[in-house]
Coordinates of C-alpha atoms and ligand atoms in Angstrom, one line a residue:
X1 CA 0.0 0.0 0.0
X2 CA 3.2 2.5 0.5
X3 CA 3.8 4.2 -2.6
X4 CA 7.7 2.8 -3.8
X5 CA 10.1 6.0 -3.2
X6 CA 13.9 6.6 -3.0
X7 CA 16.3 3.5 -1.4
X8 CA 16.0 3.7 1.9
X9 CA 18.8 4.9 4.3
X10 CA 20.1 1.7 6.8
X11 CA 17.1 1.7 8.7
X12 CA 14.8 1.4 5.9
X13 CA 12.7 4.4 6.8
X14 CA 12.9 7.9 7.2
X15 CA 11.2 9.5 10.1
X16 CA 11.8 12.9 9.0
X17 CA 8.9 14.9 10.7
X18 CA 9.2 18.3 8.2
X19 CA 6.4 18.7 5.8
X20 CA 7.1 17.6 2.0
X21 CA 6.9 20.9 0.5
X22 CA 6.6 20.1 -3.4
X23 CA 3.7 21.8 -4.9
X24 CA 1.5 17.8 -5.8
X25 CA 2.2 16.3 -2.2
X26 CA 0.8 20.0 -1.0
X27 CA -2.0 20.7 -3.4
X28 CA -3.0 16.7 -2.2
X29 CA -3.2 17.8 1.0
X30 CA -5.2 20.9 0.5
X31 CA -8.1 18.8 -1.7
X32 CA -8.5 16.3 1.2
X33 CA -9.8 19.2 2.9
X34 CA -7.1 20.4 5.2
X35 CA -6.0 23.7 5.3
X36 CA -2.4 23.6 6.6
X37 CA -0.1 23.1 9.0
X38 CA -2.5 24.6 12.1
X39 CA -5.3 22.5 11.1
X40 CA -2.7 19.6 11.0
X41 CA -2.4 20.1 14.9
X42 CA -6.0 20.5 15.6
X43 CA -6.7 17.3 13.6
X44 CA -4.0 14.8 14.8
X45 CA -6.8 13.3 17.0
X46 CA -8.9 12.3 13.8
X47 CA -9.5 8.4 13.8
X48 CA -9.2 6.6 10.0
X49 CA -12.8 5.0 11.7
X50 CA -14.8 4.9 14.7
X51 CA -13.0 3.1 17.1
X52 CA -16.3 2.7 19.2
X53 CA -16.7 -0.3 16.9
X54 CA -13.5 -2.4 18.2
X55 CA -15.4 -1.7 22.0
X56 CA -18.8 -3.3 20.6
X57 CA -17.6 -6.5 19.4
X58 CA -18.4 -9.9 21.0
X59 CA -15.2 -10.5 22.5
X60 CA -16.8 -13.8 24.5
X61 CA -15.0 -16.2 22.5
X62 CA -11.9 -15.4 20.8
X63 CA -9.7 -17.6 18.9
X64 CA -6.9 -17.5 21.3
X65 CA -6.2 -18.6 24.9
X66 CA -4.7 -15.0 27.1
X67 CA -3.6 -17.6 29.7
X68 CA -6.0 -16.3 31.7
X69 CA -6.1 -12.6 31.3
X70 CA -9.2 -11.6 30.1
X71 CA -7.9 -9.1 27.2
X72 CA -10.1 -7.7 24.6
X73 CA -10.4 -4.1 22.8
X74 CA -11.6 -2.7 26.1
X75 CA -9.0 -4.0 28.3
X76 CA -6.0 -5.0 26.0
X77 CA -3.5 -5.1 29.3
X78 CA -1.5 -2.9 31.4
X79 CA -0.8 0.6 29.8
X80 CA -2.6 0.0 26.6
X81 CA -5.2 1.5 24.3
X82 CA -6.7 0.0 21.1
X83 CA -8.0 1.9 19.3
X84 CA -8.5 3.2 15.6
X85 CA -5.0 4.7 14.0
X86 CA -4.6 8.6 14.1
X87 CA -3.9 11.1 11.9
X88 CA -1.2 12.6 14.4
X89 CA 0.6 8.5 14.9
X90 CA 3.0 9.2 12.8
X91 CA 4.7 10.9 15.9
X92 CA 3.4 8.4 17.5
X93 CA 6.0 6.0 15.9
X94 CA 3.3 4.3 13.8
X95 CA 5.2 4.0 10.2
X96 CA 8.4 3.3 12.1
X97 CA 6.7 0.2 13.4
X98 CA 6.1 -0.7 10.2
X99 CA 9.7 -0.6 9.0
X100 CA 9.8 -3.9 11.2
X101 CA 7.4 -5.7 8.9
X102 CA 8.3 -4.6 5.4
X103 CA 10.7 -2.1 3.4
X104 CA 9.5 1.2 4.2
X105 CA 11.4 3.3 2.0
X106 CA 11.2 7.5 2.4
X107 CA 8.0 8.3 4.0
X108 CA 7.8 11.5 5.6
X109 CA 5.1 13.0 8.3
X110 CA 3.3 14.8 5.0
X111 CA 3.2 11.9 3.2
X112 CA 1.8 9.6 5.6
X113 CA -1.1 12.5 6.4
X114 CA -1.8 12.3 2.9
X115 CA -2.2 8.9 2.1
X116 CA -4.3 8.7 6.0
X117 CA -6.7 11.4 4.2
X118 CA -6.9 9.4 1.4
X119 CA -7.5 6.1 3.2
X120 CA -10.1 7.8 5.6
X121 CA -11.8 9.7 2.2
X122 CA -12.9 5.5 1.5
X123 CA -15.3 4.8 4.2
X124 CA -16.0 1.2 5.2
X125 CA -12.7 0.1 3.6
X126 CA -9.5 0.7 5.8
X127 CA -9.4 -0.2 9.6
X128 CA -6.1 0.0 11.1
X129 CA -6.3 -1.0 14.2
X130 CA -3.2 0.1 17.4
X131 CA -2.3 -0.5 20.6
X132 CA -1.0 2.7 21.7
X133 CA 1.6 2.1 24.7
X134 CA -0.2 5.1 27.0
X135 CA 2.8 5.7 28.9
X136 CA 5.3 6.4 26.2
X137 CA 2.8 7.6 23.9
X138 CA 4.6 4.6 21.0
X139 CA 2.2 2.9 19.0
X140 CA 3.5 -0.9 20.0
X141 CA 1.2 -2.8 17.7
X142 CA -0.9 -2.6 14.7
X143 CA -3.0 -4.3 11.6
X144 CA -5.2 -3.6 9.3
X145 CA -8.6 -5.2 7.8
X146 CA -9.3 -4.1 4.2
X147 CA -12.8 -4.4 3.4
X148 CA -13.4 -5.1 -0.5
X149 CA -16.8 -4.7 -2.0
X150 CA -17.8 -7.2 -4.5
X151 CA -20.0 -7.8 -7.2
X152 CA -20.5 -11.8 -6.6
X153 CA -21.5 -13.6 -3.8
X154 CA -24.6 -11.3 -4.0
X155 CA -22.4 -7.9 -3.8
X156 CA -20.5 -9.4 -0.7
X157 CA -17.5 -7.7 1.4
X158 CA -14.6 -9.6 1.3
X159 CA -11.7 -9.0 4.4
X160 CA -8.2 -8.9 3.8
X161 CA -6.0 -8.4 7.0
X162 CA -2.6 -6.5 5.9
X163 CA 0.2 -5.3 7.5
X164 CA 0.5 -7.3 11.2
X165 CA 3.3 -6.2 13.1
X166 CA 4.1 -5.7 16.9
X167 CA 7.3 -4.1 18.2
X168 CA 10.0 -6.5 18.4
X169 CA 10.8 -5.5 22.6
X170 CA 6.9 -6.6 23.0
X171 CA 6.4 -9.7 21.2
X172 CA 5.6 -12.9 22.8
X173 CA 3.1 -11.0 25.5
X174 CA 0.1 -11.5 23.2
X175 CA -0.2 -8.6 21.8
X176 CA -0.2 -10.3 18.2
X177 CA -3.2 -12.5 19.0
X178 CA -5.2 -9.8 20.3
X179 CA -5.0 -7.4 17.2
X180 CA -5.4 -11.0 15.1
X181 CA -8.3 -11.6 16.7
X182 CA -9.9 -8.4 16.6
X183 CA -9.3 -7.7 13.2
X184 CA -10.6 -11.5 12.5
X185 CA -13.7 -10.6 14.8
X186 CA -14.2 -7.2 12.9
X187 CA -14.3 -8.8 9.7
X188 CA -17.0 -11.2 10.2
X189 CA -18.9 -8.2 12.1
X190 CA -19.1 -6.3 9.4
X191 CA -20.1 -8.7 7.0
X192 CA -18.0 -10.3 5.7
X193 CA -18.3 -13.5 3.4
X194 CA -14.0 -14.7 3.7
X195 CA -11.1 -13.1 4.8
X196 CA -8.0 -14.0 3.9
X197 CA -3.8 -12.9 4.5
X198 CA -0.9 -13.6 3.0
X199 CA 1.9 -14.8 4.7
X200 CA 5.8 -16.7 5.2
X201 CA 5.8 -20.2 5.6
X202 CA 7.3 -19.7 9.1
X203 CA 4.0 -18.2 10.4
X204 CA 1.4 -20.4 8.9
X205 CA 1.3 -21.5 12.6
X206 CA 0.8 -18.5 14.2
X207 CA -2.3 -17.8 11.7
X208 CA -4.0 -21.1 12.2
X209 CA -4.9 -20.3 15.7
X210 CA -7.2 -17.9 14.3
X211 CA -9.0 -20.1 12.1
X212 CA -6.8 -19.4 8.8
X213 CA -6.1 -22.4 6.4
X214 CA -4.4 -23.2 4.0
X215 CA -6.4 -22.6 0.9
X216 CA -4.8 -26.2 -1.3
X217 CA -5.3 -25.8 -5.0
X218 CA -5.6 -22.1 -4.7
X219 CA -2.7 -20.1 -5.3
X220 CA -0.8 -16.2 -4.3
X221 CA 0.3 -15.2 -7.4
X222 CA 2.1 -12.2 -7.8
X223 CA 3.9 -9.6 -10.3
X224 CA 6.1 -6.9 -9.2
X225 CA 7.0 -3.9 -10.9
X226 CA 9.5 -2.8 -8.4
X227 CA 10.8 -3.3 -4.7
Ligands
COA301 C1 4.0 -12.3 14.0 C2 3.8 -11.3 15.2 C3 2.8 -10.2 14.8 C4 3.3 -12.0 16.4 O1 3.1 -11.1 17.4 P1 3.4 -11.4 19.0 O2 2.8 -10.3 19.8 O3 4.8 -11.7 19.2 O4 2.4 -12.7 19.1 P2 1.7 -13.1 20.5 O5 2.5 -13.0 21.7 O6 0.3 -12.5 20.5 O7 1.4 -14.7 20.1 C5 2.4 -15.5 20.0 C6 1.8 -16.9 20.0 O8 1.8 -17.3 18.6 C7 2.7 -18.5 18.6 N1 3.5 -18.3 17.4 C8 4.3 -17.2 17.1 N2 5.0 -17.4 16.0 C9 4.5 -18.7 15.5 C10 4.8 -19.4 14.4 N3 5.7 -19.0 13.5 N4 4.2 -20.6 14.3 C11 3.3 -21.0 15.2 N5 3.0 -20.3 16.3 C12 3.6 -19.2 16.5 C13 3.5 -18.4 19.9 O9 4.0 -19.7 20.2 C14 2.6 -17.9 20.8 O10 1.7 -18.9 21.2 P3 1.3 -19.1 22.8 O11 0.7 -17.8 23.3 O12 0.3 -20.2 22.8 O13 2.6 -19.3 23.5 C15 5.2 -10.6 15.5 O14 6.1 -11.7 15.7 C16 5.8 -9.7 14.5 O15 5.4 -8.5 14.5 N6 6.6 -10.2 13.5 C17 7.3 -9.3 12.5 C18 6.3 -8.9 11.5 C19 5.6 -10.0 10.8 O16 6.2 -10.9 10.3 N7 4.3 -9.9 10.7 C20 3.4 -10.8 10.0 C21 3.3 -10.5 8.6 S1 2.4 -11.7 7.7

């Protein structure tokens, strides 16, 4: 979903937090309805959706075991919020986090409003869902359901979960689960006929405890036009 840009520098993602100033990443901004950098403070709070739908599901059953700790969107543990991504998470640390999942490439704070203005500007299509550590103010987890609308299957929604990552210092407390199981949860909530994710071998494991199979005879085929 990021657009491709320069190389990266070592870490594979630039943090810069200056506005891109060129005259099409501006005039972008401006027709998302934004009106510059003082509105950009006022709406840092905006939500990409209503995060008061994570709170509603049926959290009664999940997929996975907490080992014993009741977590769900409400209560996701000790220090933490779910809740919808921001407009202002960039600070937040949100696309860093992402540079331990995938190449990020140069993707400054402009940018990353932009393309959240033009994610939000589809509504009932992109959920990314946080955990925001509320001490440190560090987004330490995220993913994201895609919601496709279809023609077949009598004009269905189809789920796709992208981009599932949790900071490497707090893996292995659960945190992975949770947002899987949300995001799975939310899917079917809202409709949804399948959902599906791609993934490394190595964590076909880690998906089946949410239900996910391997789909034999079906295939992930693929052409790239660049890194
Ligand atoms: C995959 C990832 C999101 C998991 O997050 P996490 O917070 O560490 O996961 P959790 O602590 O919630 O869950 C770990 C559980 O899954 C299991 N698990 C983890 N990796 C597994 C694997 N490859 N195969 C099978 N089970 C696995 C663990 O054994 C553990 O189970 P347990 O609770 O019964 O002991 C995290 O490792 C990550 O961000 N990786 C880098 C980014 C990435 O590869 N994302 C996926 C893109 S498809």
């Amino acid at each position: 979903m990021t657009p491709a840009r320069a190389p990266a520098a070592e870490t594979g993602l630039s943090t810069s937090t200056e506005a891109d100033k060129s005259p099409a990443t501006t005039k972008n901004h401006l027709a998302n309805g934004s009106s510059g950098c003082c509105a950009d403070s006022v709406d840092n709070d905006v939500e990409l959706f209503d995060s008061k739908i994570l709170f509603d599901l049926d959290f009664s059953n999940p997929a996975s075991d907490y080992r014993g700790m009741d977590l769900c969107p409400k209560t996701p543990g000790k220090g933490l919020r779910m809740r919808a991504l921001r407009r202002g998470d960039f600070q937040r640390g949100y696309v860093g986090l992402l540079g331990q999942l995938a190449h990020v490439g140069e993707v400054t704070e402009r940018m990353y409003k932009d393309r959240f203005d033009g994610m939000r500007n589809c509504p009932n299509t992109y959920y990314t869902i946080v955990l925001e550590d509320e001490v440190h103010h560090k987004i330490v987890g995220a993913a994201t359901l895609v919601v496709e609308q279809k023609f077949i299957h009598s004009a269905a929604l189809r789920g796709r979960i992208e981009d599932v990552v949790v900071l490497e210092d707090r893996r292995g407390q659960d945190l992975g689960k949770l947002l899987m199981d949300t995001a799975t949860l939310l899917s079917k909530t809202l409709g949804c006929y399948k959902v599906s994710l791609e993934c490394k071998d190595k964590l076909v494991g880690f998906y089946r405890q949410f239900g996910y199979q391997v789909d034999l005879g079906n295939n992930y085929m693929i052409q790239r036009f660049r890194n």
